[in-house]
């Protein structure tokens, strides 16, 4: 890979940029304490996330119209309220809980790494999160991008190839001038099929039902790193 | 207007954020000197800009398919090459010239004003410029936004109302929680019809065939200011 050919980096967000699981657990534990609800919040967070793939599949099959991720999150959450003792929450409390996905915290290496990478490359999100979610999450986390790109702009979800193609088109770049950065192999495999270059960020601490596998051999990805600072080092940023 | 209700500011770019005319003239004068071409570059810049409205109308009438602004700029430019002594440029030189719109310079008040406004509000572009143009222009000018929004995402051009509605939808906000900031009255009039709040930035130094009128009475806009720093003052940012 001649890294000089790469003009833009597109970043997966949930798991790659932010610790979605730790952030959700921390906030629902606090919510539970304030409401006297004591359940297994790790199980709750994992169940919420586990509904995400099947939710997207319902859209893909046409059982649901196009639904931004905020809407899918809410559908899944509504199905979990009884089981996790949350049925007594008011509608504003439920809606606030649903927006915990707008308040996720970045991994500790992200702020420095992104700032350096942005000096050299166009940096953009490329997430299944909808635009509003990504805007609010980034603002809350103090992260700045050159562009917020989302599956919402293609009205498809990753790993459907249209999402990657739309992103490259909107950036005015050929696919091979864009590098996808992610901690999920399925995302990079799809990005590669769309013609992107690929950087795997190994986050072994990430437990994620959508598949954040540790990759021993790099699976042929162009770059394999442990965090965003190492990515900046490798890309000379 | 209760300004506390406003959550996001969307900014017109050409003329409002950047001095498109001065920037284009400066660059084509330099190009002309290096090629020994001496024509009226102000007239050239104005003719290029003047083709923009009719170009959009050709798309609206279905004579052209949806065309990002880079493509319209190129169509117009191709029609001016002979007249302005530029027919001898190579294809890479023409393409580089077409991308002068990615290298426009901000008015002197913009950097400070935007930085302050971004502390309090979600700030986004909302321009007929395509996403790549806005990303490159912002990076070149050192401007940071929470989100790049463009007419391209609605596949319509301002002042068509779909552009404003799409922007509010993508930000996850009702239209009346968004304030359009522009130096062209037609843009604000359309934004107001879409339900946006409006801020007119008076830039009397701006000569623009698309209509940057000095507004004496504010035309009922929510805020009328002379620059972005005053806008930050008025909005308490």
Coordinates of C-alpha atoms in Angstrom, one line a residue:
Chain A
X1 CA 0.0 0.0 0.0
X2 CA 1.4 3.4 -1.0
X3 CA -0.1 5.5 1.9
X4 CA 0.4 8.6 -0.1
X5 CA -2.5 7.6 -2.3
X6 CA -4.9 7.8 0.6
X7 CA -6.6 11.2 0.8
X8 CA -9.4 10.4 3.3
X9 CA -9.9 8.2 6.4
X10 CA -13.4 7.1 7.2
X11 CA -14.0 5.8 10.7
X12 CA -16.4 3.3 12.1
X13 CA -17.7 4.8 15.4
X14 CA -19.3 2.3 17.8
X15 CA -16.5 0.3 19.2
X16 CA -13.8 1.8 17.1
X17 CA -14.0 5.4 18.2
X18 CA -16.2 5.2 21.3
X19 CA -16.5 2.6 24.0
X20 CA -20.3 2.1 23.4
X21 CA -20.5 -0.8 25.9
X22 CA -18.8 0.8 28.8
X23 CA -20.6 4.1 28.2
X24 CA -24.1 2.5 28.1
X25 CA -23.5 0.4 31.1
X26 CA -22.2 3.3 33.1
X27 CA -25.3 5.4 32.3
X28 CA -27.9 2.7 32.9
X29 CA -26.3 1.8 36.2
X30 CA -26.7 5.4 37.2
X31 CA -30.3 5.4 36.0
X32 CA -30.9 2.1 37.8
X33 CA -29.6 3.5 41.1
X34 CA -31.7 6.7 40.9
X35 CA -34.8 4.5 40.3
X36 CA -34.0 1.7 42.7
X37 CA -33.7 -0.8 39.9
X38 CA -31.1 -3.5 40.3
X39 CA -30.6 -5.7 37.3
X40 CA -27.7 -7.0 35.3
X41 CA -26.9 -3.9 33.3
X42 CA -24.1 -5.5 31.3
X43 CA -26.7 -8.0 30.1
X44 CA -29.1 -5.1 29.3
X45 CA -26.4 -3.3 27.2
X46 CA -25.5 -6.5 25.4
X47 CA -29.2 -7.3 24.7
X48 CA -29.8 -3.8 23.4
X49 CA -26.8 -4.0 21.0
X50 CA -27.8 -7.6 20.0
X51 CA -31.1 -6.3 18.6
X52 CA -29.3 -4.0 16.2
X53 CA -28.3 -6.6 13.6
X54 CA -31.8 -8.2 13.5
X55 CA -33.3 -4.7 13.4
X56 CA -31.3 -3.7 10.3
X57 CA -32.2 -7.0 8.7
X58 CA -35.9 -6.2 9.1
X59 CA -35.3 -3.0 7.1
X60 CA -33.3 -4.9 4.5
X61 CA -36.2 -7.4 4.1
X62 CA -38.6 -4.5 3.7
X63 CA -40.5 -5.3 6.9
X64 CA -39.7 -1.9 8.2
X65 CA -39.2 1.3 6.1
X66 CA -35.9 3.0 6.1
X67 CA -35.2 3.7 9.8
X68 CA -32.4 5.9 11.2
X69 CA -30.5 4.1 13.9
X70 CA -32.1 6.2 16.6
X71 CA -35.4 4.6 15.6
X72 CA -34.0 1.1 15.6
X73 CA -32.5 1.7 19.0
X74 CA -35.9 2.8 20.3
X75 CA -37.7 -0.2 18.8
X76 CA -35.2 -2.6 20.5
X77 CA -35.3 -0.6 23.8
X78 CA -39.1 -0.7 23.9
X79 CA -38.8 -4.5 23.7
X80 CA -36.4 -4.7 26.7
X81 CA -38.2 -2.3 29.1
X82 CA -40.3 -5.0 30.9
X83 CA -37.6 -7.5 31.2
X84 CA -35.1 -5.1 32.8
X85 CA -37.5 -3.4 35.2
X86 CA -37.7 -0.2 33.2
X87 CA -41.4 -0.3 32.4
X88 CA -42.1 2.5 34.9
X89 CA -40.0 5.1 33.1
X90 CA -41.8 8.1 31.7
X91 CA -41.7 8.7 28.0
X92 CA -39.2 11.6 28.4
X93 CA -37.0 9.3 30.5
X94 CA -37.2 6.5 27.9
X95 CA -36.3 9.0 25.1
X96 CA -33.4 10.3 27.1
X97 CA -32.2 6.8 27.7
X98 CA -32.5 6.0 24.0
X99 CA -30.2 9.0 23.4
X100 CA -27.4 7.5 25.5
X101 CA -26.0 6.5 22.1
X102 CA -25.5 10.3 21.5
X103 CA -23.3 10.5 24.7
X104 CA -20.8 7.7 24.2
X105 CA -17.2 8.2 25.4
X106 CA -14.2 7.9 23.2
X107 CA -11.4 5.4 23.9
X108 CA -8.4 7.2 25.5
X109 CA -6.2 7.2 22.4
X110 CA -8.8 8.7 20.1
X111 CA -8.6 12.5 20.7
X112 CA -4.9 12.7 20.1
X113 CA -4.8 10.3 17.2
X114 CA -7.7 12.0 15.4
X115 CA -6.2 15.4 15.8
X116 CA -2.9 14.2 14.3
X117 CA -4.6 12.3 11.5
X118 CA -6.8 15.3 10.6
X119 CA -3.6 17.4 9.9
X120 CA -2.8 15.1 7.0
X121 CA -6.0 13.5 5.9
X122 CA -9.7 14.3 5.4
X123 CA -11.3 12.6 8.4
X124 CA -14.9 11.5 8.4
X125 CA -17.2 9.2 10.3
X126 CA -18.7 6.4 8.4
X127 CA -21.1 4.8 10.8
X128 CA -24.6 3.2 10.9
X129 CA -25.4 5.9 13.4
X130 CA -27.6 8.5 11.9
X131 CA -26.2 12.0 11.2
X132 CA -27.9 13.6 14.2
X133 CA -26.5 10.9 16.5
X134 CA -23.0 11.3 15.1
X135 CA -23.1 15.1 15.3
X136 CA -24.3 15.0 18.9
X137 CA -21.9 12.2 19.9
X138 CA -19.0 14.0 18.4
X139 CA -19.9 17.3 20.1
X140 CA -20.4 15.6 23.4
X141 CA -17.1 13.8 23.1
X142 CA -15.2 16.9 21.9
X143 CA -14.3 15.2 18.6
X144 CA -14.0 17.1 15.3
X145 CA -14.2 15.7 11.8
X146 CA -13.9 17.2 8.4
X147 CA -17.2 15.5 7.6
X148 CA -20.0 13.5 9.2
X149 CA -20.8 10.6 6.8
X150 CA -23.4 8.1 7.8
X151 CA -25.2 5.0 6.4
X152 CA -28.2 7.3 6.6
X153 CA -27.0 9.2 3.5
X154 CA -27.2 6.1 1.5
X155 CA -30.3 4.8 3.2
X156 CA -28.6 1.5 3.6
X157 CA -26.6 0.0 6.5
X158 CA -23.1 -1.2 6.6
X159 CA -21.9 -3.6 5.4
X160 CA -24.0 -3.0 2.3
X161 CA -21.5 -1.7 -0.3
X162 CA -23.7 1.3 -1.2
X163 CA -22.7 2.9 2.1
X164 CA -19.0 2.9 1.2
X165 CA -19.6 3.9 -2.4
X166 CA -21.8 6.8 -1.4
X167 CA -19.1 8.0 1.1
X168 CA -16.4 8.0 -1.5
X169 CA -18.7 9.7 -4.0
X170 CA -19.6 12.4 -1.5
X171 CA -15.9 13.0 -0.7
X172 CA -15.3 13.3 -4.5
X173 CA -12.7 10.5 -4.3
X174 CA -12.1 7.2 -5.9
X175 CA -12.6 4.3 -3.5
X176 CA -9.0 3.5 -3.4
X177 CA -8.1 7.0 -2.1
X178 CA -10.2 6.3 1.0
X179 CA -9.1 4.1 4.0
X180 CA -11.8 2.6 6.3
X181 CA -10.7 2.5 9.9
X182 CA -12.6 0.0 12.1
X183 CA -12.4 -2.5 14.9
X184 CA -14.9 -4.9 13.3
X185 CA -13.5 -7.2 10.6
X186 CA -16.9 -7.5 8.7
X187 CA -16.8 -3.7 8.2
X188 CA -13.3 -3.7 6.7
X189 CA -14.0 -6.7 4.6
X190 CA -17.0 -4.9 3.0
X191 CA -15.0 -1.7 2.6
X192 CA -12.3 -3.6 0.8
X193 CA -14.9 -5.1 -1.5
X194 CA -16.0 -1.5 -2.2
X195 CA -12.4 -0.7 -3.2
X196 CA -11.3 1.1 0.0
X197 CA -8.0 0.6 1.8
X198 CA -8.4 -0.8 5.3
X199 CA -7.0 -0.2 8.8
X200 CA -7.9 -2.6 11.6
X201 CA -7.7 -1.1 15.1
X202 CA -7.4 -4.0 17.5
X203 CA -9.5 -3.4 20.6
X204 CA -9.4 -6.7 22.5
X205 CA -11.2 -5.0 25.4
X206 CA -14.3 -4.6 23.2
X207 CA -17.1 -7.1 23.6
X208 CA -19.5 -6.6 20.7
X209 CA -22.2 -8.9 19.4
X210 CA -21.7 -7.4 15.9
X211 CA -18.3 -9.0 15.8
X212 CA -15.1 -7.3 17.0
X213 CA -12.7 -10.1 16.5
X214 CA -9.1 -10.0 17.4
X215 CA -7.2 -10.5 14.1
X216 CA -4.0 -12.5 14.5
X217 CA -2.8 -12.2 11.0
X218 CA -4.3 -8.9 9.9
X219 CA -6.5 -10.8 7.5
X220 CA -4.8 -9.0 4.7
X221 CA -5.8 -5.5 5.9
X222 CA -3.5 -2.8 4.8
X223 CA -2.7 -1.7 8.4
X224 CA -3.2 -3.3 11.8
X225 CA -2.7 -1.2 14.8
X226 CA -3.5 -1.1 18.5
X227 CA -4.9 2.4 18.7
X228 CA -5.4 5.7 16.9
X229 CA -2.0 7.1 18.0
X230 CA -0.3 4.1 16.5
X231 CA -2.4 4.7 13.3
X232 CA -1.1 8.3 13.2
X233 CA 2.4 7.1 13.6
X234 CA 2.0 4.5 10.8
X235 CA 0.5 7.0 8.4
X236 CA 3.1 9.7 9.1
X237 CA 0.5 12.1 10.5
Chain B
X1 CA -37.5 35.2 18.9
X2 CA -36.4 33.3 21.9
X3 CA -32.9 32.5 20.9
X4 CA -32.7 29.7 23.5
X5 CA -34.9 27.6 21.2
X6 CA -32.3 27.6 18.5
X7 CA -30.1 24.5 18.7
X8 CA -28.3 24.6 15.4
X9 CA -27.1 27.3 12.9
X10 CA -26.8 26.4 9.2
X11 CA -24.6 28.7 7.1
X12 CA -24.7 29.6 3.5
X13 CA -21.1 29.6 2.3
X14 CA -20.5 31.4 -1.0
X15 CA -20.6 35.1 -0.1
X16 CA -21.6 34.5 3.5
X17 CA -18.6 32.6 4.8
X18 CA -16.1 33.1 2.0
X19 CA -15.3 35.9 -0.3
X20 CA -15.9 33.9 -3.5
X21 CA -15.5 36.8 -5.8
X22 CA -12.2 38.2 -4.4
X23 CA -10.8 34.7 -4.1
X24 CA -11.7 33.7 -7.7
X25 CA -10.4 36.9 -9.1
X26 CA -7.1 36.7 -7.2
X27 CA -6.5 33.1 -8.4
X28 CA -7.4 33.7 -12.1
X29 CA -5.3 36.9 -12.2
X30 CA -2.4 34.8 -11.1
X31 CA -3.2 32.1 -13.6
X32 CA -3.5 34.8 -16.3
X33 CA -0.1 36.3 -15.5
X34 CA 1.6 32.9 -15.6
X35 CA 0.1 32.2 -19.0
X36 CA 0.4 35.7 -20.4
X37 CA -3.3 36.2 -20.7
X38 CA -4.6 39.7 -19.9
X39 CA -8.4 39.9 -19.8
X40 CA -10.9 41.4 -17.4
X41 CA -10.8 38.8 -14.6
X42 CA -13.6 40.5 -12.6
X43 CA -15.8 40.1 -15.6
X44 CA -14.7 36.5 -15.9
X45 CA -15.5 35.8 -12.3
X46 CA -18.9 37.4 -12.6
X47 CA -19.7 35.5 -15.8
X48 CA -18.8 32.2 -14.1
X49 CA -21.0 33.0 -11.2
X50 CA -23.8 34.3 -13.4
X51 CA -24.0 30.9 -15.1
X52 CA -24.8 29.2 -11.8
X53 CA -28.5 30.1 -11.6
X54 CA -29.3 29.1 -15.2
X55 CA -27.3 25.9 -14.6
X56 CA -29.4 25.0 -11.6
X57 CA -32.5 25.8 -13.6
X58 CA -31.5 23.3 -16.3
X59 CA -31.4 20.6 -13.6
X60 CA -34.7 21.7 -12.2
X61 CA -36.3 21.5 -15.7
X62 CA -34.8 18.0 -16.2
X63 CA -32.6 19.1 -19.1
X64 CA -29.6 17.9 -17.0
X65 CA -29.6 15.0 -14.5
X66 CA -28.8 15.9 -10.9
X67 CA -25.4 17.5 -11.1
X68 CA -23.2 18.4 -8.1
X69 CA -22.0 22.0 -8.1
X70 CA -18.5 21.0 -9.2
X71 CA -20.1 19.7 -12.4
X72 CA -22.2 22.8 -13.0
X73 CA -19.1 25.0 -12.4
X74 CA -17.2 23.0 -15.0
X75 CA -20.0 23.2 -17.6
X76 CA -20.1 27.0 -17.2
X77 CA -16.4 27.3 -17.2
X78 CA -16.1 25.3 -20.4
X79 CA -18.5 27.8 -22.0
X80 CA -16.2 30.7 -21.0
X81 CA -12.8 29.4 -22.0
X82 CA -12.7 30.8 -25.5
X83 CA -14.1 34.2 -24.6
X84 CA -11.5 34.7 -21.9
X85 CA -8.4 33.4 -23.7
X86 CA -8.2 30.2 -21.7
X87 CA -8.8 27.7 -24.5
X88 CA -5.1 26.8 -24.5
X89 CA -5.2 25.4 -20.9
X90 CA -4.6 21.7 -20.5
X91 CA -7.3 19.5 -19.1
X92 CA -5.5 19.3 -15.7
X93 CA -5.1 23.1 -15.7
X94 CA -8.8 23.5 -16.4
X95 CA -9.8 21.0 -13.7
X96 CA -7.5 22.8 -11.3
X97 CA -9.1 26.1 -12.2
X98 CA -12.5 24.6 -11.7
X99 CA -11.5 23.6 -8.2
X100 CA -10.8 27.2 -7.3
X101 CA -14.2 27.0 -5.6
X102 CA -12.6 24.5 -3.1
X103 CA -10.0 27.2 -2.2
X104 CA -12.0 30.3 -1.4
X105 CA -11.0 32.5 1.5
X106 CA -13.2 33.3 4.5
X107 CA -14.1 36.9 5.4
X108 CA -11.9 38.2 8.2
X109 CA -14.6 37.9 10.9
X110 CA -15.5 34.3 10.2
X111 CA -12.9 32.2 12.0
X112 CA -13.5 34.0 15.4
X113 CA -17.2 34.1 15.0
X114 CA -17.6 30.5 14.1
X115 CA -15.4 29.3 16.9
X116 CA -17.5 31.1 19.4
X117 CA -20.8 30.1 17.9
X118 CA -19.7 26.4 17.8
X119 CA -19.3 26.5 21.6
X120 CA -23.0 27.1 22.0
X121 CA -24.6 25.7 18.9
X122 CA -24.4 22.9 16.4
X123 CA -22.9 24.6 13.4
X124 CA -23.3 23.3 9.9
X125 CA -22.8 24.4 6.3
X126 CA -25.9 24.5 4.2
X127 CA -24.7 25.4 0.7
X128 CA -25.4 24.5 -2.9
X129 CA -21.8 23.5 -2.9
X130 CA -21.4 19.7 -3.0
X131 CA -20.0 17.9 0.0
X132 CA -16.5 17.4 -1.4
X133 CA -16.3 21.1 -2.3
X134 CA -17.4 22.1 1.2
X135 CA -15.0 19.6 2.9
X136 CA -12.1 20.8 0.9
X137 CA -13.0 24.5 1.2
X138 CA -13.3 24.3 4.9
X139 CA -10.1 22.3 5.4
X140 CA -8.3 24.8 3.1
X141 CA -9.7 27.8 5.1
X142 CA -9.1 26.2 8.5
X143 CA -12.8 26.2 9.3
X144 CA -14.4 23.5 11.5
X145 CA -18.1 22.6 11.5
X146 CA -20.1 20.1 13.4
X147 CA -21.5 18.9 10.2
X148 CA -21.2 19.4 6.4
X149 CA -24.7 19.7 5.0
X150 CA -25.3 20.4 1.4
X151 CA -28.0 20.7 -1.2
X152 CA -26.4 17.6 -2.6
X153 CA -27.9 15.5 0.2
X154 CA -31.4 16.5 -0.9
X155 CA -30.5 16.4 -4.6
X156 CA -32.1 19.8 -4.9
X157 CA -30.7 23.2 -4.9
X158 CA -31.5 26.1 -2.6
X159 CA -33.9 27.9 -2.5
X160 CA -36.0 24.7 -3.0
X161 CA -37.5 24.0 0.4
X162 CA -36.5 20.3 0.4
X163 CA -32.9 21.4 1.0
X164 CA -33.8 23.1 4.3
X165 CA -36.2 20.3 5.4
X166 CA -33.6 17.7 4.7
X167 CA -31.0 19.6 6.7
X168 CA -33.3 19.9 9.7
X169 CA -34.2 16.2 9.4
X170 CA -30.6 15.1 9.3
X171 CA -29.8 17.2 12.4
X172 CA -32.8 15.6 14.1
X173 CA -34.3 19.0 14.8
X174 CA -37.6 20.6 14.1
X175 CA -37.2 23.4 11.6
X176 CA -37.8 26.2 14.2
X177 CA -34.8 25.0 16.2
X178 CA -32.5 25.8 13.3
X179 CA -31.4 29.3 12.2
X180 CA -30.2 29.9 8.7
X181 CA -27.3 32.4 8.4
X182 CA -26.9 34.0 5.0
X183 CA -26.0 37.2 3.2
X184 CA -28.5 36.6 0.4
X185 CA -32.1 37.5 1.1
X186 CA -33.6 34.8 -1.2
X187 CA -31.9 32.1 0.9
X188 CA -33.3 33.4 4.2
X189 CA -36.8 33.9 2.7
X190 CA -36.8 30.3 1.6
X191 CA -35.4 29.1 5.0
X192 CA -38.2 31.0 6.7
X193 CA -40.8 29.4 4.5
X194 CA -39.3 26.0 5.6
X195 CA -39.8 27.1 9.2
X196 CA -36.2 28.1 10.1
X197 CA -35.2 31.1 12.0
X198 CA -33.1 33.6 10.1
X199 CA -30.0 35.7 10.5
X200 CA -29.0 38.1 7.8
X201 CA -25.3 39.0 7.6
X202 CA -24.9 42.2 5.8
X203 CA -21.9 42.2 3.5
X204 CA -22.2 45.3 1.4
X205 CA -18.8 44.6 -0.1
X206 CA -20.3 41.5 -1.8
X207 CA -21.2 41.8 -5.5
X208 CA -23.1 38.7 -6.4
X209 CA -25.4 38.0 -9.3
X210 CA -27.4 35.6 -7.2
X211 CA -28.6 38.5 -5.1
X212 CA -26.8 39.8 -2.0
X213 CA -28.9 42.8 -1.3
X214 CA -28.4 45.2 1.5
X215 CA -31.4 44.9 3.6
X216 CA -32.4 48.2 5.2
X217 CA -35.2 47.1 7.4
X218 CA -34.1 43.5 8.0
X219 CA -37.1 42.3 6.0
X220 CA -38.4 40.7 9.1
X221 CA -35.4 38.5 9.6
X222 CA -34.9 37.4 13.3
X223 CA -31.4 38.9 13.4
X224 CA -29.5 41.3 11.2
X225 CA -25.8 41.7 11.8
X226 CA -22.7 43.0 10.1
X227 CA -20.5 40.0 10.7
X228 CA -20.1 36.7 12.5
X229 CA -18.5 38.2 15.6
X230 CA -21.6 40.4 16.0
X231 CA -23.7 37.3 15.4
X232 CA -21.9 35.5 18.3
X233 CA -22.5 38.6 20.5
X234 CA -26.2 38.7 19.7
X235 CA -26.6 35.0 20.3
X236 CA -24.7 35.1 23.5
X237 CA -22.0 32.7 22.3

